[in-house]
N, CA, C and O atoms as a printed pandas DataFrame, in Angstrom:
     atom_number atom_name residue_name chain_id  residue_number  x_coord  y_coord  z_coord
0              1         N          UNK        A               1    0.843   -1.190    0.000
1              2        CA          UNK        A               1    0.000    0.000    0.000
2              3         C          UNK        A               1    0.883    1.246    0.000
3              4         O          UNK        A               1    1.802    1.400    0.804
4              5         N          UNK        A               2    0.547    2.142   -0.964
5              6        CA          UNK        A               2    0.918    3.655   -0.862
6              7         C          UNK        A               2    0.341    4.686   -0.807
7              8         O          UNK        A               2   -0.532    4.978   -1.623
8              9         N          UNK        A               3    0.741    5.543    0.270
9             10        CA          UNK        A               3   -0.022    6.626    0.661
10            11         C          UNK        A               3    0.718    8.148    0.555
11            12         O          UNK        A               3    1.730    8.533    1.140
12            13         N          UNK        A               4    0.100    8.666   -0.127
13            14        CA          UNK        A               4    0.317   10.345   -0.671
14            15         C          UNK        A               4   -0.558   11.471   -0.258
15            16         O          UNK        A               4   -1.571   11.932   -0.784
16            17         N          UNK        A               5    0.317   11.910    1.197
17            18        CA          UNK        A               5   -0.537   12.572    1.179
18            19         C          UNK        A               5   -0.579   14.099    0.694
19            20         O          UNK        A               5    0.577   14.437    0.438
20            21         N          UNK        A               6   -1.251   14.879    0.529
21            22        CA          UNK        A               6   -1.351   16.675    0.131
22            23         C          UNK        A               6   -2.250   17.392    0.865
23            24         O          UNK        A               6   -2.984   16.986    1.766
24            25         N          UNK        A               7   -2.134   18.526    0.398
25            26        CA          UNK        A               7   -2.922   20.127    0.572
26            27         C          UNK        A               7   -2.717   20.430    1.896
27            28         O          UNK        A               7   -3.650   20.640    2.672
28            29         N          UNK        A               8   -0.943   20.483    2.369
29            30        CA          UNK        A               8   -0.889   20.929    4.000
30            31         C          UNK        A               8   -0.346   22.213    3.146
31            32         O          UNK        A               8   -0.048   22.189    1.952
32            33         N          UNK        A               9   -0.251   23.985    4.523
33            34        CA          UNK        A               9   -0.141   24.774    3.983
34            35         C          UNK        A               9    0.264   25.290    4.727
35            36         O          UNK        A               9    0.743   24.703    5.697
36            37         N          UNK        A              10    0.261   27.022    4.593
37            38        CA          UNK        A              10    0.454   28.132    5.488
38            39         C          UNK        A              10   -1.110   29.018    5.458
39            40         O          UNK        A              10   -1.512   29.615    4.460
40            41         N          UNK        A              11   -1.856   28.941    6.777
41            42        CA          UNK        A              11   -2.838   29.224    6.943
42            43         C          UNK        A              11   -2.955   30.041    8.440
43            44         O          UNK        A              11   -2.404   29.843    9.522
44            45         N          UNK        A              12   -3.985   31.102    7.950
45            46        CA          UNK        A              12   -3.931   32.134    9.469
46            47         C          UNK        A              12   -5.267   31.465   10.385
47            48         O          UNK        A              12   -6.196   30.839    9.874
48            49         N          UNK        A              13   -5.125   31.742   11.739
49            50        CA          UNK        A              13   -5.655   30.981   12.974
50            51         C          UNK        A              13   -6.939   31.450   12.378
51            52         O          UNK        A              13   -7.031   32.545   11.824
52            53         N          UNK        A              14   -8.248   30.341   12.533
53            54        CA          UNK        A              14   -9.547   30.492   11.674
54            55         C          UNK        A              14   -9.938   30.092   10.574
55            56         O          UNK        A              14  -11.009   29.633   10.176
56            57         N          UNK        A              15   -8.860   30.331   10.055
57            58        CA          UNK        A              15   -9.394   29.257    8.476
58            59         C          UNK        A              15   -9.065   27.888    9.010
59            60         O          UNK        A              15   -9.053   27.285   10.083
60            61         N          UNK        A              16   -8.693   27.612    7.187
61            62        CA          UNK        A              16   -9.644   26.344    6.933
62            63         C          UNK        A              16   -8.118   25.766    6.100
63            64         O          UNK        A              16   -7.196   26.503    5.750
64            65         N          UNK        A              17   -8.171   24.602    5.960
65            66        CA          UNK        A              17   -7.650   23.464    4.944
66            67         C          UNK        A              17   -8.366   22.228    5.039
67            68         O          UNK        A              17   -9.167   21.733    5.832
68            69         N          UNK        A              18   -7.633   21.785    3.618
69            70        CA          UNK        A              18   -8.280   20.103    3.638
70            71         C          UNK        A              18   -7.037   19.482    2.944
71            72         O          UNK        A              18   -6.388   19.687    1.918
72            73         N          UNK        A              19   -7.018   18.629    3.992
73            74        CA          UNK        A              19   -6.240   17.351    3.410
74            75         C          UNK        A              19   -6.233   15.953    2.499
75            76         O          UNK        A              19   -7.009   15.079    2.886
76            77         N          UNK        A              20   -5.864   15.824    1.963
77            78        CA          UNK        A              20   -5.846   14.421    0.987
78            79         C          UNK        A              20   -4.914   13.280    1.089
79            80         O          UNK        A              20   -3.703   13.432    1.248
80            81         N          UNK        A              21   -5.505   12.128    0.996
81            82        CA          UNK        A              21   -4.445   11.178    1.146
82            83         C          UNK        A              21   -5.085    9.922   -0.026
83            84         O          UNK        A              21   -6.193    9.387   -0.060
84            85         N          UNK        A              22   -3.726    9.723   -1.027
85            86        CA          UNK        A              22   -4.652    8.861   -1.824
86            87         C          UNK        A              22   -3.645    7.512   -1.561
87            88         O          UNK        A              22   -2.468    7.486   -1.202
88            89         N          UNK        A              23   -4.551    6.441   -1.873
89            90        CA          UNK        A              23   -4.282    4.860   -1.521
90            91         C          UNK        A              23   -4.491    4.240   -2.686
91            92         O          UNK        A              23   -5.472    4.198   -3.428
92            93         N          UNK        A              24   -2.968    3.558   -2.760
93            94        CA          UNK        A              24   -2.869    2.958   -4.542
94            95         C          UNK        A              24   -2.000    1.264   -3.448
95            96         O          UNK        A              24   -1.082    1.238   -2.628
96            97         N          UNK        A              25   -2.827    0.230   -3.983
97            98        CA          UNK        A              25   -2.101   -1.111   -3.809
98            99         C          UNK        A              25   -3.070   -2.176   -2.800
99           100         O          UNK        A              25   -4.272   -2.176   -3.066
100          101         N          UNK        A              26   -2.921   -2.463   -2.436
101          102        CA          UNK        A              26   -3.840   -3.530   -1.673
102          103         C          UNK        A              26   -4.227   -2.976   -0.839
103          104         O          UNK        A              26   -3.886   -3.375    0.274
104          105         N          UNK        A              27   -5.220   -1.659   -0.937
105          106        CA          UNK        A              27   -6.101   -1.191    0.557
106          107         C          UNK        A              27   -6.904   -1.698    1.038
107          108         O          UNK        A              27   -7.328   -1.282    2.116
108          109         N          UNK        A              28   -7.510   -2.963    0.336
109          110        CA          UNK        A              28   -8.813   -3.520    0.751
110          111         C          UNK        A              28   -8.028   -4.392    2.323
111          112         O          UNK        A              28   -8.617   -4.589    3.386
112          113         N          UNK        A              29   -7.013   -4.660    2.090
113          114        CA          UNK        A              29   -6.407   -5.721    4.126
114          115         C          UNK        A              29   -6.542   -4.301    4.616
115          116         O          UNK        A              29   -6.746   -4.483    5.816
116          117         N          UNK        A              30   -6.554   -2.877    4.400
117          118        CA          UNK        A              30   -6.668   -2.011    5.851
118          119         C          UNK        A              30   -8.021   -1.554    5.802
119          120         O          UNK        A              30   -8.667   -0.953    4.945
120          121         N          UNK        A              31   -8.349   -2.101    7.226
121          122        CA          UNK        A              31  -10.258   -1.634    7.632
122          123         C          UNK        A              31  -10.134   -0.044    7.920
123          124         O          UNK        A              31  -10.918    0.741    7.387
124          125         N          UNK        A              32   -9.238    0.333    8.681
125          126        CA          UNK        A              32   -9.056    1.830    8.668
126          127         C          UNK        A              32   -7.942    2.744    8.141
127          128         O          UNK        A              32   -6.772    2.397    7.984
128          129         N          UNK        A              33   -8.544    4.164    7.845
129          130        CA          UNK        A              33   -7.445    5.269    7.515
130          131         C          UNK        A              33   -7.255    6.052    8.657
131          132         O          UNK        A              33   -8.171    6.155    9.474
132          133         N          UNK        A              34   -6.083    6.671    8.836
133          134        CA          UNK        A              34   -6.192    8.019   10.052
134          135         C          UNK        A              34   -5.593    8.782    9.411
135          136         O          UNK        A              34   -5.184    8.669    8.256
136          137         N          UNK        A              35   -5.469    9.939   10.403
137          138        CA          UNK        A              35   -4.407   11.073   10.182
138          139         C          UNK        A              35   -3.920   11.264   11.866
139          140         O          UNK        A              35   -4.523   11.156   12.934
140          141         N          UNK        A              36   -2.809   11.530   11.562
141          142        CA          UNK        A              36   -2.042   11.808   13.004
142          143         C          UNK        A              36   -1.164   12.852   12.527
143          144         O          UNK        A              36   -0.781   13.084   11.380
144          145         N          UNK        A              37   -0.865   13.558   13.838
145          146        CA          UNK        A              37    0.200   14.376   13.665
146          147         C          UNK        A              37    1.498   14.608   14.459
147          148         O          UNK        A              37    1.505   14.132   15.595
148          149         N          UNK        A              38    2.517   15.213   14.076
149          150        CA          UNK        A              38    3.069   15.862   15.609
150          151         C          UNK        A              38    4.111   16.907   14.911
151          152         O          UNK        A              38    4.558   16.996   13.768
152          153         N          UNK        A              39    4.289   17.627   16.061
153          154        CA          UNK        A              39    4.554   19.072   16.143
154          155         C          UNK        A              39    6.172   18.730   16.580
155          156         O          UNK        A              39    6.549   17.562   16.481
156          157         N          UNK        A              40    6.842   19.474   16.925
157          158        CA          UNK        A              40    8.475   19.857   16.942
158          159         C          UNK        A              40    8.368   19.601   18.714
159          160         O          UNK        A              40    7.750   20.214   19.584
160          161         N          UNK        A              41    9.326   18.338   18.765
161          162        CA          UNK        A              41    9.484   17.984   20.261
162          163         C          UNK        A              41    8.168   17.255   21.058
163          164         O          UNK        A              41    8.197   17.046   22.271
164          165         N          UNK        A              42    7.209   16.960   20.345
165          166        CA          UNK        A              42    6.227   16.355   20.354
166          167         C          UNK        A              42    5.894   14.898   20.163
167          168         O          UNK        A              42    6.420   14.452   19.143
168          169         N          UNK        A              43    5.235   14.089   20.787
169          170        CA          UNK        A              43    4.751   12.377   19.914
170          171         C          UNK        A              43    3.968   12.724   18.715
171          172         O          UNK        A              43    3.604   13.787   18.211
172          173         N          UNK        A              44    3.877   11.923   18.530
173          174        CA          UNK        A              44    2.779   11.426   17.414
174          175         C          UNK        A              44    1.720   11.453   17.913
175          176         O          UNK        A              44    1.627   11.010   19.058
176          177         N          UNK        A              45    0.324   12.077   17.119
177          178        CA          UNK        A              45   -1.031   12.109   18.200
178          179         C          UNK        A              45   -1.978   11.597   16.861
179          180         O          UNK        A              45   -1.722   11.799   15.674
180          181         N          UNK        A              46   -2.953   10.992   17.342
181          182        CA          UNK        A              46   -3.980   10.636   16.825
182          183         C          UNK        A              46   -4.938   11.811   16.331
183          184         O          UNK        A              46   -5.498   12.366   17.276
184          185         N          UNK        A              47   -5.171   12.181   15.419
185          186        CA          UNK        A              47   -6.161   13.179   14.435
186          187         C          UNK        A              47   -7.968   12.550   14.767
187          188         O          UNK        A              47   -8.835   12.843   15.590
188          189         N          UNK        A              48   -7.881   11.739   13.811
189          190        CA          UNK        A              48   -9.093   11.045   13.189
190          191         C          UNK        A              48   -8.732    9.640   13.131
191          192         O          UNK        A              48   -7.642    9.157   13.439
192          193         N          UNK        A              49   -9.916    8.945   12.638
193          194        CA          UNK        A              49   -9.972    8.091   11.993
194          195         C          UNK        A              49  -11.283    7.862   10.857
195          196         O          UNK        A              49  -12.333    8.504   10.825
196          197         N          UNK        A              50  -10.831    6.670    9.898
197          198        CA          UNK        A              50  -12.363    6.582    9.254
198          199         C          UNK        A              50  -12.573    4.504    8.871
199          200         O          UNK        A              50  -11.844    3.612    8.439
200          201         N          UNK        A              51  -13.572    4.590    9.214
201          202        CA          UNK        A              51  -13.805    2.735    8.859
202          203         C          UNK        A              51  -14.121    3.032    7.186
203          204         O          UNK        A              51  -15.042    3.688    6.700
204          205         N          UNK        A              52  -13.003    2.297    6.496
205          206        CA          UNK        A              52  -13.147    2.550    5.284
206          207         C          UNK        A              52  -14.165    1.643    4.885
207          208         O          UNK        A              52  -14.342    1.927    3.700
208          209         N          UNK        A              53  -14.999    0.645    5.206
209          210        CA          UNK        A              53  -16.298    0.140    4.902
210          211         C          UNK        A              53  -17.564    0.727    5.418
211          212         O          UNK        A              53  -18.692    0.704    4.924
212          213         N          UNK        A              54  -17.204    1.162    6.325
213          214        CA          UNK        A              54  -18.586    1.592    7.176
214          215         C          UNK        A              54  -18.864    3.071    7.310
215          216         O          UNK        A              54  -19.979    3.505    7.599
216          217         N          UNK        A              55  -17.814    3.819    7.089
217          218        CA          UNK        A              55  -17.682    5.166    6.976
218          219         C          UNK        A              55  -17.872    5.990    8.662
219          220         O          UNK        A              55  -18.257    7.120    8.961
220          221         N          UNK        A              56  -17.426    4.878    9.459
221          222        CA          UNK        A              56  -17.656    5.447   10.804
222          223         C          UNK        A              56  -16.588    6.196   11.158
223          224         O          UNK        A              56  -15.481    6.018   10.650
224          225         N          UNK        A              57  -16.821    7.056   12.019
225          226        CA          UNK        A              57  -15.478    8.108   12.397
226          227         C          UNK        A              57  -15.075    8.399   13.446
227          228         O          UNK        A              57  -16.057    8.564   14.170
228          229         N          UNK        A              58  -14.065    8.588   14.049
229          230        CA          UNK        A              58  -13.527    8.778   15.313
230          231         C          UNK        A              58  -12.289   10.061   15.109
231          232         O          UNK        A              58  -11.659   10.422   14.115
232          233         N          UNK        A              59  -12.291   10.603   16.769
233          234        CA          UNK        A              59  -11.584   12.152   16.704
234          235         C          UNK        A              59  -11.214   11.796   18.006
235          236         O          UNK        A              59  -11.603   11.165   18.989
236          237         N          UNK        A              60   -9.924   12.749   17.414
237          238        CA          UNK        A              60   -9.445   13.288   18.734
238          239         C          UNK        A              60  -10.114   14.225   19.555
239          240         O          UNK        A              60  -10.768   14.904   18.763
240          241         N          UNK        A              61  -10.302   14.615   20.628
241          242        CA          UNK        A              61  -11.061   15.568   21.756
242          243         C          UNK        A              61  -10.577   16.748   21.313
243          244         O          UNK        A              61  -11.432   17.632   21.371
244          245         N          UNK        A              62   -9.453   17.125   20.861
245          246        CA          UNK        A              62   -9.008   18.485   20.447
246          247         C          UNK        A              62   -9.959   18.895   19.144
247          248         O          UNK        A              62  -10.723   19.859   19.103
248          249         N          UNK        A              63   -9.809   18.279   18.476
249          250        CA          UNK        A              63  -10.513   18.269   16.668
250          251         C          UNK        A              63  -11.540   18.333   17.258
251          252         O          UNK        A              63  -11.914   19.449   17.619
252          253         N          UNK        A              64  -12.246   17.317   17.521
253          254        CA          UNK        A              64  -13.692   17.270   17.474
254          255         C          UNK        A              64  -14.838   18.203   17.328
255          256         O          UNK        A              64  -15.292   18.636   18.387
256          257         N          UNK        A              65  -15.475   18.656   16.063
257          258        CA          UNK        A              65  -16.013   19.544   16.264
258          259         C          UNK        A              65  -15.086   20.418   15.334
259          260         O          UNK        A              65  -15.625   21.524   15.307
260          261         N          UNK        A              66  -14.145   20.441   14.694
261          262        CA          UNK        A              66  -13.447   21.310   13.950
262          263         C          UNK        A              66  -12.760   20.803   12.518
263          264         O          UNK        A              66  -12.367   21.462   11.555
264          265         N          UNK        A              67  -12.773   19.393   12.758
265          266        CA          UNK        A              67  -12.073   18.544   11.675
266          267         C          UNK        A              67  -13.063   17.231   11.633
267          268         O          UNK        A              67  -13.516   16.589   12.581
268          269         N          UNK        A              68  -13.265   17.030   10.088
269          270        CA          UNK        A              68  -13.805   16.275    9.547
270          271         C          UNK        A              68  -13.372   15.505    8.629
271          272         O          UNK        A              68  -12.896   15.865    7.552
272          273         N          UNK        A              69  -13.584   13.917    9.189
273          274        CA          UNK        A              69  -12.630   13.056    8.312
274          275         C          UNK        A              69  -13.565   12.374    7.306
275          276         O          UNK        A              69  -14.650   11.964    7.717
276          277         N          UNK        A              70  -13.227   12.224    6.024
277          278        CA          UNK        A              70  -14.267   11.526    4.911
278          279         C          UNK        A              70  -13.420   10.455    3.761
279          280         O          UNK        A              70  -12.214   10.562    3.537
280          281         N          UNK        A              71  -14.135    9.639    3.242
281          282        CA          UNK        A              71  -13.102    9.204    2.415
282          283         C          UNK        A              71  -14.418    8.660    0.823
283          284         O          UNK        A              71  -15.609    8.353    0.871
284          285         N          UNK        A              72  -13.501    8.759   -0.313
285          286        CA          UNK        A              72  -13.904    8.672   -1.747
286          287         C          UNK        A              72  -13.508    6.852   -2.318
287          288         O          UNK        A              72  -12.480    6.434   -2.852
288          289         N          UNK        A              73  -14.668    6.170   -1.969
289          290        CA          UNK        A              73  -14.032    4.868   -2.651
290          291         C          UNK        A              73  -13.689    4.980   -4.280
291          292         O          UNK        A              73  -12.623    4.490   -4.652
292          293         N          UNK        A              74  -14.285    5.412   -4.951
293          294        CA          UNK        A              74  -13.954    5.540   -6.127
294          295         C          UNK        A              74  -12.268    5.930   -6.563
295          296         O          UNK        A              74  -11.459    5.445   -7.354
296          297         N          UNK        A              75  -12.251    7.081   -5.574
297          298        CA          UNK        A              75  -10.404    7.600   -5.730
298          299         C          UNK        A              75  -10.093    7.303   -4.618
299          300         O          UNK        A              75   -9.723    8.266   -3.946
300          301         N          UNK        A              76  -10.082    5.859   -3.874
301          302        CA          UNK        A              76   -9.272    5.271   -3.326
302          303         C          UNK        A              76   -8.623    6.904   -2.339
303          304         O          UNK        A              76   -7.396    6.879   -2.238
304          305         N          UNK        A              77   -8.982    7.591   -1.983
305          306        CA          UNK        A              77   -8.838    8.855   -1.047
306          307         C          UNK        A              77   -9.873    8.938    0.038
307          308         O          UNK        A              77  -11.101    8.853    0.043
308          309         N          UNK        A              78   -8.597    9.211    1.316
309          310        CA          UNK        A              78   -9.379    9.932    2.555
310          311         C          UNK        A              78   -9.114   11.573    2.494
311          312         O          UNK        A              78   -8.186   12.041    1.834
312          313         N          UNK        A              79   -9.784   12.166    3.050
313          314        CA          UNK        A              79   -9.880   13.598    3.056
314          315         C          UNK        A              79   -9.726   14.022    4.967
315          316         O          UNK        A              79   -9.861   13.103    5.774
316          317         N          UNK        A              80   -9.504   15.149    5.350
317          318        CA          UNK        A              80   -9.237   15.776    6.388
318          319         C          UNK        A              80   -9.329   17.129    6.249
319          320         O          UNK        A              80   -8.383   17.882    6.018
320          321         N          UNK        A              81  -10.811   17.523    6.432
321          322        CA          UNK        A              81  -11.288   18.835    6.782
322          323         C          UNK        A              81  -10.524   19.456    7.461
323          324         O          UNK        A              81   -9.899   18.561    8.031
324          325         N          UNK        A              82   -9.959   20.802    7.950
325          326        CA          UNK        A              82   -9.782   21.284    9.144
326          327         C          UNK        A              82  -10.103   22.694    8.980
327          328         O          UNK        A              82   -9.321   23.468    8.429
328          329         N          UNK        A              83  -11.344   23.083    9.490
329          330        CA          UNK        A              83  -11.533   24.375   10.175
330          331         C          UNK        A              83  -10.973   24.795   11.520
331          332         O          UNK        A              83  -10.262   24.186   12.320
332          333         N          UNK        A              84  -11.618   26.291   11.545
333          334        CA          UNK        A              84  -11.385   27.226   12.915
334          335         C          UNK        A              84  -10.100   26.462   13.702
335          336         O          UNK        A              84   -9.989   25.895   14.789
336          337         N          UNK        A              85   -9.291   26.717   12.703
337          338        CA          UNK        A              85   -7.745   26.348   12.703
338          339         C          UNK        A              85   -6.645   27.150   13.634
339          340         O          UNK        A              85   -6.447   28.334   13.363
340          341         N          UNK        A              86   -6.165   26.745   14.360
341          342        CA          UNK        A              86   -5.516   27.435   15.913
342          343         C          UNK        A              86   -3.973   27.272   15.525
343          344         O          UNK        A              86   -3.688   26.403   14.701
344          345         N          UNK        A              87   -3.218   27.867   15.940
345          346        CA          UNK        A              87   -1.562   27.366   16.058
346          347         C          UNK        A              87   -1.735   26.260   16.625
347          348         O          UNK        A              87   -1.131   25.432   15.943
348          349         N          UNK        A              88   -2.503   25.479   18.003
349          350        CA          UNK        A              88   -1.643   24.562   18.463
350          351         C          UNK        A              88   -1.863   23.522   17.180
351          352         O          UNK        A              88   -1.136   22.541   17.337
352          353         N          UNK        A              89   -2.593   23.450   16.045
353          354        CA          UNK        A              89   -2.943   22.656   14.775
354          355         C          UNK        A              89   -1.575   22.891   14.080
355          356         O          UNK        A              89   -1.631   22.211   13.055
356          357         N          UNK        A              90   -0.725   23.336   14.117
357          358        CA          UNK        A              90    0.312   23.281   13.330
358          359         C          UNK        A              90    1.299   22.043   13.880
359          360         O          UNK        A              90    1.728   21.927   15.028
360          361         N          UNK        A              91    1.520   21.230   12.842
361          362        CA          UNK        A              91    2.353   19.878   12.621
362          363         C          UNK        A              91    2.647   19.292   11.523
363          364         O          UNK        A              91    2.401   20.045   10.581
364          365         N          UNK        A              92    3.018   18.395   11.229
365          366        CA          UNK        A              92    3.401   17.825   10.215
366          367         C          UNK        A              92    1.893   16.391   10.269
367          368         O          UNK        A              92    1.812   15.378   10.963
368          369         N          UNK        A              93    1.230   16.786    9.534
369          370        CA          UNK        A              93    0.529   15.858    9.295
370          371         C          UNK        A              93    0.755   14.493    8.694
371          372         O          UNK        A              93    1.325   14.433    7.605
372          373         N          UNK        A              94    0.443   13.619    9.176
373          374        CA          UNK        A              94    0.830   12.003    8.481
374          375         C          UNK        A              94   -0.600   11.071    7.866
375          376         O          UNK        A              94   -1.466   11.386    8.683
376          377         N          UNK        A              95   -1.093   10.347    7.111
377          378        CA          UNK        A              95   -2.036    9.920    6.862
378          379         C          UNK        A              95   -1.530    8.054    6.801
379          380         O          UNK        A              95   -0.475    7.658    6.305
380          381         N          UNK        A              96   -2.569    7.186    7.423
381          382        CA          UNK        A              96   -2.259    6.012    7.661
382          383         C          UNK        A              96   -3.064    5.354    7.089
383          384         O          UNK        A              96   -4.101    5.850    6.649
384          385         N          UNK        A              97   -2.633    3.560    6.919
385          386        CA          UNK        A              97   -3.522    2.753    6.962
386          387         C          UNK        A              97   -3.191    1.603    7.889
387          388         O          UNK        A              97   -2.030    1.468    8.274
388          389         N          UNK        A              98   -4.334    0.597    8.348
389          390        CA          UNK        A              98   -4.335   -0.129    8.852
390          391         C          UNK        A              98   -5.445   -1.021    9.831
391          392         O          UNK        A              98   -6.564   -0.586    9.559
392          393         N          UNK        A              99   -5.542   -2.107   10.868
393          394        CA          UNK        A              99   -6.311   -2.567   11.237
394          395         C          UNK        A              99   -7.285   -1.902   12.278
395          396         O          UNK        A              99   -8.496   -2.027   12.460
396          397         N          UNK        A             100   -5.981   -0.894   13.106
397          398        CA          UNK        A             100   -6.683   -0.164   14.386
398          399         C          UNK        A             100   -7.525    1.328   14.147
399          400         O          UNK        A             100   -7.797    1.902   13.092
400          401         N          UNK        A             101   -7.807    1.694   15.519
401          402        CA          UNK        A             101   -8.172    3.025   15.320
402          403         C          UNK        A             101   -7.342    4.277   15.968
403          404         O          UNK        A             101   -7.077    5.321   15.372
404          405         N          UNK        A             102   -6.988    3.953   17.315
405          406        CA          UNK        A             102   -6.324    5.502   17.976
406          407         C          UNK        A             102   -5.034    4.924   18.270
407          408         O          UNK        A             102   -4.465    5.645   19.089
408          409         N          UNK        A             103   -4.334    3.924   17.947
409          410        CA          UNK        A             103   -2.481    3.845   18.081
410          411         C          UNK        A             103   -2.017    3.908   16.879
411          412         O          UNK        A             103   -2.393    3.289   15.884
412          413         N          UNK        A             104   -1.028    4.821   17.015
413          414        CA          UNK        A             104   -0.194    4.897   16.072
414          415         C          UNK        A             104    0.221    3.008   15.565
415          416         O          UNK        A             104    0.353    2.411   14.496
416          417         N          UNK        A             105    0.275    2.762   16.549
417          418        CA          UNK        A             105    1.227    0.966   15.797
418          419         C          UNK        A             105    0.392   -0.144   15.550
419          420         O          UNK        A             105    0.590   -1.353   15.427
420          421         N          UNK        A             106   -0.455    0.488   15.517
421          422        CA          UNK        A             106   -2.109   -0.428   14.701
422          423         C          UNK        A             106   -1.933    0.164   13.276
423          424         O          UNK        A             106   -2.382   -0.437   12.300
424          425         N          UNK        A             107   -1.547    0.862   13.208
425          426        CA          UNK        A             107   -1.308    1.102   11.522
426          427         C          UNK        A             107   -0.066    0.864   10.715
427          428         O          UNK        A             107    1.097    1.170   10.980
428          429         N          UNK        A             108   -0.597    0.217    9.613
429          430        CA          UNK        A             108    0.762   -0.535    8.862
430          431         C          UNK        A             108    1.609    0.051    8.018
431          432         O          UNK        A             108    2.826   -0.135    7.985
432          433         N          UNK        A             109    0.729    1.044    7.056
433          434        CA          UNK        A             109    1.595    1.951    6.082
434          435         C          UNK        A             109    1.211    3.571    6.393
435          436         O          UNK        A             109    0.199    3.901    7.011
436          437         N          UNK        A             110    1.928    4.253    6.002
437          438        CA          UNK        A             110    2.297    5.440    6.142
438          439         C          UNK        A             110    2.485    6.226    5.312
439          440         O          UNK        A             110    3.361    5.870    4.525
440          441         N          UNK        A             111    1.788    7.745    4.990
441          442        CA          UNK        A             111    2.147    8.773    3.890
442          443         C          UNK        A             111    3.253    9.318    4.503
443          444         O          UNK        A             111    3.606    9.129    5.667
444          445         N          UNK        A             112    3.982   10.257    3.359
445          446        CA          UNK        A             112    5.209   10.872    3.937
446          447         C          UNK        A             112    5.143   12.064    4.601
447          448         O          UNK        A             112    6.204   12.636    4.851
448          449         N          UNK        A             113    3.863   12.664    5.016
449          450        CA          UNK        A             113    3.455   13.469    5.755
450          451         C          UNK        A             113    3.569   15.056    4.986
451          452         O          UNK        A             113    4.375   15.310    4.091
452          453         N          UNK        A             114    2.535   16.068    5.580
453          454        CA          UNK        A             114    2.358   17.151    4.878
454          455         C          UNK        A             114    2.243   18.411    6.118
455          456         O          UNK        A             114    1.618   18.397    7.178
456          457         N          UNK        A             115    3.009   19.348    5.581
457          458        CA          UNK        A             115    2.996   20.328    6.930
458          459         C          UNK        A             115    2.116   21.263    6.976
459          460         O          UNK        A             115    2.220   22.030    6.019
460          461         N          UNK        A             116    1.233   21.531    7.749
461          462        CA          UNK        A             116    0.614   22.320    8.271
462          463         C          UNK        A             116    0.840   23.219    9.169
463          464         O          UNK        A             116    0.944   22.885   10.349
464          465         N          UNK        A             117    0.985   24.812    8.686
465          466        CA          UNK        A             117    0.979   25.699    9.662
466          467         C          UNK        A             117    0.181   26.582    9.896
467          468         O          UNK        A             117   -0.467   26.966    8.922
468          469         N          UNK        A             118   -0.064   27.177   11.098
469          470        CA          UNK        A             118   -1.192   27.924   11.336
470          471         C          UNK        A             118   -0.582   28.797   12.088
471          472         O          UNK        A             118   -0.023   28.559   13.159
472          473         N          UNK        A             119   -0.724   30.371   11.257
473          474        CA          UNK        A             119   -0.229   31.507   12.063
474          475         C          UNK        A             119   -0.821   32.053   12.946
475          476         O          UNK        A             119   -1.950   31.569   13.019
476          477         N          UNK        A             120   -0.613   33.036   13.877
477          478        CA          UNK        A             120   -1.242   33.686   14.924
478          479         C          UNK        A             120   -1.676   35.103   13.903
479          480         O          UNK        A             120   -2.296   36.048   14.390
């Protein structure tokens, strides 16, 4: 499986981006996609998730309410809304696949991640 992800940026606190992550190779073995992130001196944190059959969704407590995760079977793509966008949202975004939902090591493959910054 390969994952590409795009559309991280330079964005002022309040707006908006959306993220993309497209999946080319045997996605049908991963039941879920995420997005995680982390920031400079930071772990890795759990974003979202999405049940790529069922279209069910899960968030982090920070997001929730600000970021919206969706995905396109046709283009093999998950998407990652993010409104009313804050500095602490600035990281290097990563997009996953795999069996789990909120650990990072439940997921098997990995995009090469896309940076997101959010000015004051």
């Amino acid at each position: 499986v390969q994952l590409q992800a795009s559309g991280g940026g330079l964005v002022q606190a309040g707006g908006s981006l959306r993220l993309s992550c497209a999946a080319s190779g045997r996605t049908f073995s991963s039941n879920f996609m995420g997005w995680f992130r982390q920031a400079p001196g930071n772990e890795r944190e759990f974003v979202a998730a999405i049940s790529w059959d069922y279209g069910t969704t899960y968030y982090a407590g920070s997001v929730k309410g600000r970021f919206t995760i969706s995905r396109d079977h046709a283009k093999n793509t998950v998407y990652l809304q993010m409104n009313s966008l804050s500095v602490e949202d600035t990281a290097v975004y990563y997009c996953a696949a795999g069996g789990g939902i909120w650990q990072s090591t439940q997921y098997d493959y990995w995009g090469q991640g896309t940076q997101v910054t959010v000015s004051s």
